[in-house]
Coordinates of C-alpha atoms in Angstrom, one line a residue:
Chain Z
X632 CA -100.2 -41.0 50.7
X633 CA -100.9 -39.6 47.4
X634 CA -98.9 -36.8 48.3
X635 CA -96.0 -39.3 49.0
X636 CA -96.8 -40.9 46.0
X637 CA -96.5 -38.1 43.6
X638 CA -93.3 -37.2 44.9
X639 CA -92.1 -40.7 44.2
X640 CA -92.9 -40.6 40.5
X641 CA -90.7 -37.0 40.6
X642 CA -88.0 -38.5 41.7
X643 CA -88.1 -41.2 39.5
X644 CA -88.4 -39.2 36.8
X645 CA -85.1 -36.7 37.8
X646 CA -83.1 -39.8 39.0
X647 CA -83.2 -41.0 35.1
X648 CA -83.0 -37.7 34.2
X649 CA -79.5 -37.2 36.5
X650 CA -78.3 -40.9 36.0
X651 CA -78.2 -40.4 32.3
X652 CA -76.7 -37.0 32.5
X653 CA -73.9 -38.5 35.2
X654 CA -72.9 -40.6 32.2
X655 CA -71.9 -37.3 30.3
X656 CA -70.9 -35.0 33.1
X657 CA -69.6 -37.7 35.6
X658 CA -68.0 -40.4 33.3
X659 CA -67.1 -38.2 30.1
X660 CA -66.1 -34.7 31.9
X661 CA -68.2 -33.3 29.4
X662 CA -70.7 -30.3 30.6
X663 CA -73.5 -30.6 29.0
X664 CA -76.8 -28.8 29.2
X665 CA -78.7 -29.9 27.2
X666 CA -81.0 -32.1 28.5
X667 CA -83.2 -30.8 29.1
X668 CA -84.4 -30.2 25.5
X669 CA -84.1 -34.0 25.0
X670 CA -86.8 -34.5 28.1
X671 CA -88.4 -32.1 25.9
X672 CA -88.2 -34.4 22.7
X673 CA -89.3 -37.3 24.5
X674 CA -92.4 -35.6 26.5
X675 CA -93.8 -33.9 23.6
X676 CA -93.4 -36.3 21.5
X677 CA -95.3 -39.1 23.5
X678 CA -98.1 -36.3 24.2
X679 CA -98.5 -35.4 20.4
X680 CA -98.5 -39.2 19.4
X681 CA -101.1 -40.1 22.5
X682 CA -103.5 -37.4 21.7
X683 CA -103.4 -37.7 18.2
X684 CA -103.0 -41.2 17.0
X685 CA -104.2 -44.2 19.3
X686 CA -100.5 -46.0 18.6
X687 CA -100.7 -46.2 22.4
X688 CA -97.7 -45.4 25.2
X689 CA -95.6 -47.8 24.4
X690 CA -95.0 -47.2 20.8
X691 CA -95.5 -43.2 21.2
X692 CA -92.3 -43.6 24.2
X693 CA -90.0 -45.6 21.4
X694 CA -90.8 -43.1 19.0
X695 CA -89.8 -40.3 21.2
X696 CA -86.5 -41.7 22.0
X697 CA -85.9 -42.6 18.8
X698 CA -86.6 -38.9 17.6
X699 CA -84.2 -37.6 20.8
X700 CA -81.7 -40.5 19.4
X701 CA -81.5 -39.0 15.6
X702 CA -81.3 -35.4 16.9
X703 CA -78.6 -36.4 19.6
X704 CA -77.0 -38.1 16.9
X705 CA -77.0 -34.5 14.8
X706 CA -76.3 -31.9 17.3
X707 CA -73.9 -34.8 18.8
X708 CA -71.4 -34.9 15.7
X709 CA -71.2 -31.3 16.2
X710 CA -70.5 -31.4 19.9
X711 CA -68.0 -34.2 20.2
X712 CA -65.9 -32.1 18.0
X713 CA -65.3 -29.9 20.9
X714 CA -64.5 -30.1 24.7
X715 CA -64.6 -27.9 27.6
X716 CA -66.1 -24.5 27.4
X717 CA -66.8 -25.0 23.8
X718 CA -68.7 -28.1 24.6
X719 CA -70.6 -26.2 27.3
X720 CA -71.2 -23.2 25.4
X721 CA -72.3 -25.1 22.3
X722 CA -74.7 -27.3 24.4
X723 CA -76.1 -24.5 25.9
X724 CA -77.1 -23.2 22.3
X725 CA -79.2 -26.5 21.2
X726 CA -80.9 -26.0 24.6
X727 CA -82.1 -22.6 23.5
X728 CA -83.1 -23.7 20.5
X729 CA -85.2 -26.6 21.4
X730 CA -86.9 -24.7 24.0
X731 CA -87.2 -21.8 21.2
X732 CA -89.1 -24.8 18.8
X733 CA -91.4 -26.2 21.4
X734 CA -92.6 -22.1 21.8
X735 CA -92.9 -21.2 18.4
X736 CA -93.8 -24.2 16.2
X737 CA -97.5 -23.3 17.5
X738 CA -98.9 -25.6 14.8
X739 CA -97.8 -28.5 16.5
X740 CA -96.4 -27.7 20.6
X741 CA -99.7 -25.3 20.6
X742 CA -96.9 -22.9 22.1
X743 CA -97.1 -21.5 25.6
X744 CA -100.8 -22.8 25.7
X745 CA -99.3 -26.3 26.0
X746 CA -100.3 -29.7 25.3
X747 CA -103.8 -31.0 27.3
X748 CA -105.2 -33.6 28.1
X749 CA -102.2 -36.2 27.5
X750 CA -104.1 -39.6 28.2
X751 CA -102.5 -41.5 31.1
X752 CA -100.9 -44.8 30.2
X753 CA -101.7 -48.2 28.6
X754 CA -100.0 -50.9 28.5
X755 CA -100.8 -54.5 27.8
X756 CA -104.3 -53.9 29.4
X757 CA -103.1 -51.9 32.4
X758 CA -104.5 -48.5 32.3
X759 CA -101.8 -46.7 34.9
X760 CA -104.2 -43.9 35.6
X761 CA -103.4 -43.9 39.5
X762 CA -100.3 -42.4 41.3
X763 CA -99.9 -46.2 43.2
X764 CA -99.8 -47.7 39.7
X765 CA -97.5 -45.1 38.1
X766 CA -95.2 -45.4 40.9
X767 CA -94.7 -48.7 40.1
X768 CA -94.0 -48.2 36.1
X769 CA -91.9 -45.1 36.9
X770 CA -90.1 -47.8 39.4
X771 CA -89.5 -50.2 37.0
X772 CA -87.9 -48.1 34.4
X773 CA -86.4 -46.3 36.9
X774 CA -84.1 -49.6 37.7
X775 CA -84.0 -50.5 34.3
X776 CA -82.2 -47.8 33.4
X777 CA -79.9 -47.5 36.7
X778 CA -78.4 -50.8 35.5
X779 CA -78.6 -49.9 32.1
X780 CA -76.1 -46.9 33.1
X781 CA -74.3 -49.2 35.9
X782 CA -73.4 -51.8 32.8
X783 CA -72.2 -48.8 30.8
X784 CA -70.3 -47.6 33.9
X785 CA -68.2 -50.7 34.5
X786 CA -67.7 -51.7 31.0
X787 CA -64.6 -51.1 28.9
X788 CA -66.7 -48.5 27.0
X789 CA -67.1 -46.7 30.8
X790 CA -63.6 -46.8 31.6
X791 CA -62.6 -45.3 27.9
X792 CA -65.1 -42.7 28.8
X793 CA -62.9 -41.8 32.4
X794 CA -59.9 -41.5 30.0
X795 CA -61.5 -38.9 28.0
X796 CA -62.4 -36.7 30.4
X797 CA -59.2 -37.4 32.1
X798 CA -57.2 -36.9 29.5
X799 CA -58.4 -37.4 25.9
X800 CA -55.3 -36.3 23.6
X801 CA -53.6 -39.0 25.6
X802 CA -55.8 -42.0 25.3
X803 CA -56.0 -41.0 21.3
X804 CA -52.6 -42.2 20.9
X805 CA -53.4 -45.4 22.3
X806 CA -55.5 -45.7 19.7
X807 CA -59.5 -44.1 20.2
X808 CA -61.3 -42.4 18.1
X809 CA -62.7 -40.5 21.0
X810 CA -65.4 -38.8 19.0
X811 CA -67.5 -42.0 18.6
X812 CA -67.1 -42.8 21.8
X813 CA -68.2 -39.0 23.0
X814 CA -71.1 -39.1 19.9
X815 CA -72.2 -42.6 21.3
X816 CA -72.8 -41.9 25.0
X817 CA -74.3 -38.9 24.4
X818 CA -76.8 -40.7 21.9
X819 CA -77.4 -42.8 24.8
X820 CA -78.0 -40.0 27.2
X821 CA -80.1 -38.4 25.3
X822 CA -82.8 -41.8 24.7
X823 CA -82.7 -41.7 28.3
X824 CA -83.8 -38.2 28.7
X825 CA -86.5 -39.0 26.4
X826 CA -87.9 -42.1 28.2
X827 CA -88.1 -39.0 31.4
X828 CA -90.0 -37.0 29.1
X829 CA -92.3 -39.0 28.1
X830 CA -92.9 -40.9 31.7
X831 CA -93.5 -36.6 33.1
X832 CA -95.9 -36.3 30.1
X833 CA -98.2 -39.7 30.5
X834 CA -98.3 -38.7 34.6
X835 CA -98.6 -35.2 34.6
X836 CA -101.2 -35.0 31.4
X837 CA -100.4 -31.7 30.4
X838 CA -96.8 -29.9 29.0
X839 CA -95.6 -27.1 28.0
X840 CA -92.2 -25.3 27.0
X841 CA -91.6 -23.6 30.3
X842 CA -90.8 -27.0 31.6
X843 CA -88.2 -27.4 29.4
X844 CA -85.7 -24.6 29.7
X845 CA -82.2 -24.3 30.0
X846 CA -83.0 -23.7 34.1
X847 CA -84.3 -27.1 34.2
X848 CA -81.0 -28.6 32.4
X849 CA -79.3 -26.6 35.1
X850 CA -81.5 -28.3 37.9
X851 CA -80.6 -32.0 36.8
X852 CA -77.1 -30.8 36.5
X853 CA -77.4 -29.7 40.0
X854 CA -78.6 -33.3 40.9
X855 CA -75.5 -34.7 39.4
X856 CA -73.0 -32.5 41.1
X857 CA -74.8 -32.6 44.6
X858 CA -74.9 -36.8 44.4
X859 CA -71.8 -36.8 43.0
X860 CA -70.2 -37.4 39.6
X861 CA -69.3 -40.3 38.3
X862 CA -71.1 -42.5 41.0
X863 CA -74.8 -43.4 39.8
X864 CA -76.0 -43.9 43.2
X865 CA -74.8 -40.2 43.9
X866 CA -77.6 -39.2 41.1
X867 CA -80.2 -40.9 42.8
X868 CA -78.8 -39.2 46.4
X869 CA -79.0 -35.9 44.4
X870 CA -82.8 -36.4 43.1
X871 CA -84.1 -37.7 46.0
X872 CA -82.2 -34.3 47.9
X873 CA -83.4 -31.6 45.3
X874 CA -86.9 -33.1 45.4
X875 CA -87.6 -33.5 48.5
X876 CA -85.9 -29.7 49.3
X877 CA -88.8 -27.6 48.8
X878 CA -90.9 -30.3 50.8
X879 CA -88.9 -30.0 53.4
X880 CA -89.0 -26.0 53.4
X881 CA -92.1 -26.4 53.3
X882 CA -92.2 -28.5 56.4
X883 CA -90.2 -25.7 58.6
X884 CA -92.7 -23.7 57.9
X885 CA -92.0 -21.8 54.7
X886 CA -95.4 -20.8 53.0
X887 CA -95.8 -22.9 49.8
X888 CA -95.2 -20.2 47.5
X889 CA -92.2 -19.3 49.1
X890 CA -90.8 -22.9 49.4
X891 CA -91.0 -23.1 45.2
X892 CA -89.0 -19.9 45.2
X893 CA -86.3 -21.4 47.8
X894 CA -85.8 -24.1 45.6
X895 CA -83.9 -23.0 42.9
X896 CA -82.4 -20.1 45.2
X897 CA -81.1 -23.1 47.2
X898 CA -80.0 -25.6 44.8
X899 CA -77.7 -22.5 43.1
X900 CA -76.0 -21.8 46.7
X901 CA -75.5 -25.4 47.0
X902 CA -73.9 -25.7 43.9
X903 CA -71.6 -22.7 45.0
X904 CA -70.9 -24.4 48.0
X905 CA -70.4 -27.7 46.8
X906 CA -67.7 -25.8 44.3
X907 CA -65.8 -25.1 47.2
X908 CA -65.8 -27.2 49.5
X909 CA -67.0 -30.9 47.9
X910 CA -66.4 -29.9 44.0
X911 CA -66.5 -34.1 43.8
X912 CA -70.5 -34.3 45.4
X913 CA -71.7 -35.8 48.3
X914 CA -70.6 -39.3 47.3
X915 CA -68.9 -38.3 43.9
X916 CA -65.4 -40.2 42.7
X917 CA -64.3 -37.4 40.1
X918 CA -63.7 -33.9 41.2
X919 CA -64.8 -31.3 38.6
Chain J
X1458 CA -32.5 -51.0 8.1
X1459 CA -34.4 -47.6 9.5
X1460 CA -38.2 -48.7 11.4
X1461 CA -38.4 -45.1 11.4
X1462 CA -37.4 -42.2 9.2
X1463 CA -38.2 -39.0 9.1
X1464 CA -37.2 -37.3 5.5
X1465 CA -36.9 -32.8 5.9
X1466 CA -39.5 -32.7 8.7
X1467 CA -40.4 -28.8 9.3
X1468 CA -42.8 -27.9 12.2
X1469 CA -43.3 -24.2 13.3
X1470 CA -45.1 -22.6 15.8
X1471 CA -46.1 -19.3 14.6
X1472 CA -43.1 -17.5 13.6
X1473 CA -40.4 -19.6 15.2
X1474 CA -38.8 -23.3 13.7
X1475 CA -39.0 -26.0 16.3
X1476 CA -37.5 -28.6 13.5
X1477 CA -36.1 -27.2 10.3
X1478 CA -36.0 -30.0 7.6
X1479 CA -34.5 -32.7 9.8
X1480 CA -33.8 -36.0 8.0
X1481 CA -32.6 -39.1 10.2
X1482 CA -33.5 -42.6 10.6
X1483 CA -34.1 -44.7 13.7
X1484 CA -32.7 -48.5 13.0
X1485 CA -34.9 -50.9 14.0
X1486 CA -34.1 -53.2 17.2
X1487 CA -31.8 -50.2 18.8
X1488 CA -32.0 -47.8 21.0
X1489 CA -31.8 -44.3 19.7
X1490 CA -30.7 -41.8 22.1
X1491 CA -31.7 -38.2 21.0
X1492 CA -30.1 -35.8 23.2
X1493 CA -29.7 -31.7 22.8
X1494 CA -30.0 -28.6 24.9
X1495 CA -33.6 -27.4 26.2
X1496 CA -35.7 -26.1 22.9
X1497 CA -33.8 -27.9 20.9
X1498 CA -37.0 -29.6 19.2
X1499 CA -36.5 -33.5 20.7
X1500 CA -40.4 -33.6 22.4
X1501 CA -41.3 -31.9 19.6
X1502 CA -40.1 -34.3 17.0
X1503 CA -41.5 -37.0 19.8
X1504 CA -45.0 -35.4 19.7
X1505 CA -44.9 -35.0 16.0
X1506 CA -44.6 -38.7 15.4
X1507 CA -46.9 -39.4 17.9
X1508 CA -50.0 -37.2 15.8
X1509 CA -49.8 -34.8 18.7
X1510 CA -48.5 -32.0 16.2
X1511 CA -49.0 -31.9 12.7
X1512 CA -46.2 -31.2 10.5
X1513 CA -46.2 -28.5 7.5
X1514 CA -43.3 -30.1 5.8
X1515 CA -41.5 -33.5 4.9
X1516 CA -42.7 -36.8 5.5
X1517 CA -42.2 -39.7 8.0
X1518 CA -42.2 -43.6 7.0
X1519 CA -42.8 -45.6 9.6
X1520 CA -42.4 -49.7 9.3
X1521 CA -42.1 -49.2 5.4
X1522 CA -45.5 -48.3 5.6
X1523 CA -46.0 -45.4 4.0
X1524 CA -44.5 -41.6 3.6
X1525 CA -46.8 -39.9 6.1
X1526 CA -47.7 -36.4 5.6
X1527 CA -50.4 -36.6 8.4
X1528 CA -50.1 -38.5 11.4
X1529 CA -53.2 -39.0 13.1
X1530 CA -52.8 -39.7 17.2
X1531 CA -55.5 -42.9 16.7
X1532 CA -53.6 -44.2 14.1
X1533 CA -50.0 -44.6 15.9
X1534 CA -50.8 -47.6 17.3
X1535 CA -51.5 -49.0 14.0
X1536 CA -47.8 -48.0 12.7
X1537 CA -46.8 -49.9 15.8
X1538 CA -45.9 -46.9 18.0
X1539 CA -46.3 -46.0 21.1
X1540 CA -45.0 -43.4 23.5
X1541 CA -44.8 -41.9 27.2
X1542 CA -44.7 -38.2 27.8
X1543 CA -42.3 -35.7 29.3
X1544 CA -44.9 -34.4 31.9
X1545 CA -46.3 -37.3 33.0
X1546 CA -50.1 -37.9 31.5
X1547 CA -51.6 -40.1 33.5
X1548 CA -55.4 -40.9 33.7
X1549 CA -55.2 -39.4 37.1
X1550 CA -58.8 -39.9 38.8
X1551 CA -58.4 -44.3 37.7
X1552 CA -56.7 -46.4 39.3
X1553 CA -53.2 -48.1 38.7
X1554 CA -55.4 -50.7 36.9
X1555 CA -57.2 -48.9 35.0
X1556 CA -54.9 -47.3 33.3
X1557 CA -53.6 -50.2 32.4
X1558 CA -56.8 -52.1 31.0
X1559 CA -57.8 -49.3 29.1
X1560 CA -54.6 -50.1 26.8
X1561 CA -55.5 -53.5 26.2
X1562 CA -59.0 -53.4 25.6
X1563 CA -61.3 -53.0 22.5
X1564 CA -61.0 -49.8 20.4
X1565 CA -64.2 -49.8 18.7
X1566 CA -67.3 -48.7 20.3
X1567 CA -69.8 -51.4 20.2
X1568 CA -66.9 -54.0 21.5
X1569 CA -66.3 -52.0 24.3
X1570 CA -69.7 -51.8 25.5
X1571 CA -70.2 -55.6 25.6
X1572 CA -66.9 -56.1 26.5
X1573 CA -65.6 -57.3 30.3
X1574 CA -62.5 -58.1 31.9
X1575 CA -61.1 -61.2 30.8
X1576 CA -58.9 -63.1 33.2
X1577 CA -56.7 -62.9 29.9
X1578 CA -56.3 -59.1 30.1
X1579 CA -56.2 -59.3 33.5
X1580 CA -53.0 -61.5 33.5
X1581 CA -51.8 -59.5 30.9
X1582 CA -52.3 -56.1 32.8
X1583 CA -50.2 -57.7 36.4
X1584 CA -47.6 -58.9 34.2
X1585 CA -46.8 -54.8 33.4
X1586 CA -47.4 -53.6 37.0
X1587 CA -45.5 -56.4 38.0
X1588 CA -42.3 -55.3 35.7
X1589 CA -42.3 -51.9 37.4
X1590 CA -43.1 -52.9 40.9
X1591 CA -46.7 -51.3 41.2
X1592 CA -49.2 -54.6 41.0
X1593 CA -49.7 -54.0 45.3
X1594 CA -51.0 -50.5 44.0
X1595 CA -53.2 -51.4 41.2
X1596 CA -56.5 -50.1 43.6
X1597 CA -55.0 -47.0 43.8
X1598 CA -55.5 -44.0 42.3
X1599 CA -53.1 -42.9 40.2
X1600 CA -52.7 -39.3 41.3
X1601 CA -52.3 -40.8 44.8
X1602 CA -48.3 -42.3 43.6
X1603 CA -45.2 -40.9 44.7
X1604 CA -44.0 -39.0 41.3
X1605 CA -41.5 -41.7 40.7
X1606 CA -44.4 -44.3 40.8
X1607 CA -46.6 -42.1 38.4
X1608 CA -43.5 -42.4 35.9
X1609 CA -43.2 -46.0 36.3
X1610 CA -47.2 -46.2 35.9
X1611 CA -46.7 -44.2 32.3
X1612 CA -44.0 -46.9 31.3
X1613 CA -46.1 -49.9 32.3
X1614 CA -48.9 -48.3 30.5
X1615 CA -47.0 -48.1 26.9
X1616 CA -45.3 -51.5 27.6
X1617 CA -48.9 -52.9 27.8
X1618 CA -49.3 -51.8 24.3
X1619 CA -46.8 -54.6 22.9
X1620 CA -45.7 -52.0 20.4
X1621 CA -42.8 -52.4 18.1
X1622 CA -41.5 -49.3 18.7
X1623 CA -41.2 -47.0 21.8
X1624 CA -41.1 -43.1 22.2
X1625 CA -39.8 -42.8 25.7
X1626 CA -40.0 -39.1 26.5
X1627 CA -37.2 -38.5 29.6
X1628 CA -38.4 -41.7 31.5
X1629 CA -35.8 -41.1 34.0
X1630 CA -36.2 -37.4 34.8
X1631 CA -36.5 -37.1 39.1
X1632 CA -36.4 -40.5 39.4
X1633 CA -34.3 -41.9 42.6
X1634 CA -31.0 -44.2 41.8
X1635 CA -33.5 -47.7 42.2
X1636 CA -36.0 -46.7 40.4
X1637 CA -33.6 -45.9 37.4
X1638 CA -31.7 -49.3 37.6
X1639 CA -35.9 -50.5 37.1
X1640 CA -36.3 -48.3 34.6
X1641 CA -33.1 -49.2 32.5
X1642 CA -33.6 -52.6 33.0
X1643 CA -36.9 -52.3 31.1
X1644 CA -35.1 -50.6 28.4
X1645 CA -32.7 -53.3 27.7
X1646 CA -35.2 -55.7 27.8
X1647 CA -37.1 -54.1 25.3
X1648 CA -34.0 -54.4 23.2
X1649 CA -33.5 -57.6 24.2
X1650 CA -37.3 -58.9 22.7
X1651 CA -36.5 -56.7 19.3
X1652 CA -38.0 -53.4 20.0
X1653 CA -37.0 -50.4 18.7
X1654 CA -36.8 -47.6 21.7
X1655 CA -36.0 -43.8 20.9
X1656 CA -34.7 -42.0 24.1
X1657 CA -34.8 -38.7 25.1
X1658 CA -33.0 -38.4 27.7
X1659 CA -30.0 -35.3 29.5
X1660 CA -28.3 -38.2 31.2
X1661 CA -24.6 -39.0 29.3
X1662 CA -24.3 -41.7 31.3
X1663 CA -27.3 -43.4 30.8
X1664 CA -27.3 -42.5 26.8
X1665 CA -23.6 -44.5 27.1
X1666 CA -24.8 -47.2 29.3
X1667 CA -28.0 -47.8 27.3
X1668 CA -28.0 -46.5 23.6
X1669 CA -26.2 -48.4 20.1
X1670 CA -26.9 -44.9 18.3
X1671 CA -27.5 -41.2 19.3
X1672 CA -28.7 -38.1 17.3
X1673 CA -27.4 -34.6 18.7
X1674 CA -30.2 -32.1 18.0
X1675 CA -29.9 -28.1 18.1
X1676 CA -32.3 -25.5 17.3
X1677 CA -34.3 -28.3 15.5
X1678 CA -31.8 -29.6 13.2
X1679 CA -29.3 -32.7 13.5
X1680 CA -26.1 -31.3 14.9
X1681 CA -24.2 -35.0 15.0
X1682 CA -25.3 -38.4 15.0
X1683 CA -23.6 -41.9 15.5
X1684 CA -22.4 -44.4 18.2
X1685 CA -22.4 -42.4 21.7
X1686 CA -18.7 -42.8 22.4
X1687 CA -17.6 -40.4 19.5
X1688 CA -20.2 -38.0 19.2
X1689 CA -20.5 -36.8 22.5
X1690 CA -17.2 -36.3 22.6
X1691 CA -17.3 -33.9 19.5
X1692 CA -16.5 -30.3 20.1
X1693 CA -20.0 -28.8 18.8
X1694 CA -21.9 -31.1 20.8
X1695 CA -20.3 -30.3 23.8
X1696 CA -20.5 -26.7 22.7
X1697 CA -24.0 -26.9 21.9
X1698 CA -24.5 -28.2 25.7
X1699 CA -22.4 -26.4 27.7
X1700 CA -22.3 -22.9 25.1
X1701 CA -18.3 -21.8 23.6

């Protein structure tokens, strides 16, 4: 059950992580990788401010994604300048970067020693220091943000973001500044991320910067594609398929070790095979 | 009176003069036919008063607004422009609705998050599909019409913009004899609600069926201009088309 359980909390966790990056990839057409340096904002953040102060989770989580907003907000006026492989290539840069800072500002991110001892959870009383508990908070924000994203998806903000990645010179001379619109969702995606990283750091109590590599923005890039972009229910298809993956190995009898391995091995010749034969995803609405 | 008046426009591409100092003026309430070989620089002047190309020299007053020296694609709509393109730029992977919506909804960020479909916009967007015969499709994707459809789609979409002016880029290129008696039809009601519409169009007959003015270009200059009748009979306009 605990087992179950644990594996619950991941997939909340990489469902917000691939809903939020659906509304770049999916809705915007913009590939971006780097998220997972924002999940890195928001989880080391929240650790640093619950082992050092005693602000509590609540307040440490809002100043994470506030942190993740300000830098998205940066590197973001940057990035909406560009599109395509630029856009790509320059995400791809920050990512490096941000995992380069959480290795070698020792001072603070301790480096590759990583963060201990991150106290579990508080709020308003409830101590969520058990996976049944933190399965239920990872739940909750889990669906908070889903519909978050879903009102995003279906309002006219949404539909200007399908233009741009359809075509954006056209929709400017209907009359967007595209850029804002690019700089905002990105701002958004980004706070999301950061309410990931800081739910991974209160559960799993300790970080550090190896989770938070450009391979890990490539995995929750593989969740979007495999669910499908543009479709936020394709996301959560796509988390729930990559997690459970290395269970299932593991089920048909691949020793554990192994079964880790397989994982990214698989979810890189998924992603070639979804390129040619579903580039959309499983249940995707926009083909890449 | 000139809506629109462009005063020694130059744009280049590298080495070679798409429009060389052209001066003309569109008269408000008309429609302006600009005809002229292939190359002759008509999408380019089209894209260059649409902010899709900038301009290294002249200027362009639009509405009595200003002289414009930049023209900036966001801004058009603002100078009370709008335009369709010669290859059709649809927003492909949205349906016939969408595309539609999107030009009538909130441009600035923080309305269009909080903003939803209003049974306003809503009447306002099957009024347009209705004009060109595509409301029944409005679920559909638009890279799922027949190509005709897709052009009609493109007009609806910059009627929907209740512009004063209209930059229609070859509307009736491969479309069948119906759909052009739709498409014309559109034009002349255009004129007939006092819009300005500047046609681009290879068409002679439609140019005389449809235009009060025409402008001749040729290797980006103005070859001729006046009422159709006259200057496509003139001897270099005919020469410019059909070569000495």
């Amino acid at each position: 059950m605990e087992y179950l359980l644990h594996l619950a909390i991941l997939f909340s966790i990489y469902a917000i992580l691939g809903l939020s990056l659906n509304l770049i990839v999916g809705y915007t057409g913009l590939l971006s990788v780097t998220h997972a340096a924002f999940y890195g904002i928001g989880a080391y953040a929240t650790a640093l401010l619950l082992i050092k102060t005693d602000i509590g989770f609540l307040m440490s989580g809002l100043i994470g994604i506030i942190l993740a907003a300000i830098i998205a907000f940066l590197i973001g006026m940057v990035l909406s300048k560009f599109d395509g492989d630029y856009y790509a290539l320059g995400s791809m840069g920050f990512c490096i970067i941000a995992f380069s800072v959480f290795l070698n500002w020792q001072d603070l991110t301790r480096g590759p020693l990583g963060l201990p001892g991150i106290p579990k959870p508080e709020i308003f009383g409830i101590e969520f220091s058990t996976s049944a508990l933190f399965v239920i908070l990872a739940a909750v924000i889990l669906i908070a943000i889903y519909f978050a994203c879903r009102c995003i998806a279906n309002s006219s903000f949404g539909r200007v973001l399908k233009t741009i990645r359809e075509d954006e010179q056209a929709i400017q001379v209907f009359g967007y500044s595209t850029l804002y619109f690019k700089l905002t969702v990105f701002v958004i995606s980004a706070m999301m991320a950061a309410v990931a990283g800081s739910l991974f750091a209160a559960y799993i109590t300790y970080i550090d910067p190896s989770t938070f590599t450009i391979l890990e923005s490539v995995f929750v890039l593989a969740i979007v594609i495999l669910g499908g972009l543009a479709n936020l229910r394709g996301s959560l298809l796509g988390a729930l398929l990559l997690i459970m993956l290395p269970e299932i190995l593991r089920f048909v009898g691949f020793p554990g070790e192994i079964a880790g391995q397989m994982r990214e091995l698989t979810y890189g010749a998924m992603l070639i095979a979804l390129m040619l034969w579903r580039p959309q995803g499983l249940i995707g609405e926009y083909k890449l | 009176m000139s809506i629109l008046e462009t005063k020694k426009l130059t744009k280049r591409f590298d080495g070679v003069v798409a429009i060389n100092g052209l001066s003309i003026g569109i008269e408000a309430e008309t429609i302006t036919g600009i005809v002229g070989p292939n190359g002759s620089g008509k999408t380019t002047l089209i894209n260059v008063l649409s902010g899709m190309l900038p301009f290294e020299n002249g200027s362009v007053r639009v509405n009595n607004a200003e002289n414009l020296r930049v023209i900036r694609p966001r801004n058009i709509p603002l100078y009370g422009i709008t335009r369709t393109f010669q290859n059709i730029r649809l927003f492909e992977q949205m349906t016939v609705l969408d595309n539609i919506m999107v030009v009538l909804t909130k441009r600035n960020v923080f309305s269009a998050l909080f903003e939803r479909h209003t049974a306003y916009r809503l009447k306002q967007a099957e009024d347009v599909l209705r004009a060109v015969n595509l409301w029944e499709k409005r679920n559909d994707l638009a890279i799922n019409l027949s190509y005709g459809q897709r052009k009609l789609l493109e007009i609806a979409r910059a009627l929907a913009m209740q512009s004063d002016i209209f930059l229609l880029d070859e509307p009736f290129a491969g479309l069948f004899p119906e759909m052009v008696k739709t498409v014309s039809g559109i034009i002349k009601d255009l004129k007939d609600h006092r819009k300005t519409v500047v046609l681009i169009e290879h068409n002679m007959n439609l140019i005389r069926e449809l235009c009060d003015h025409v402008i001749v270009m040729d290797g980006g200059v103005l070859l001729s201009q006046g009422v159709p009748e006259r200057v496509l009979a003139e001897k270099k306009v005919i020469e410019a088309y059909l070569g000495k």
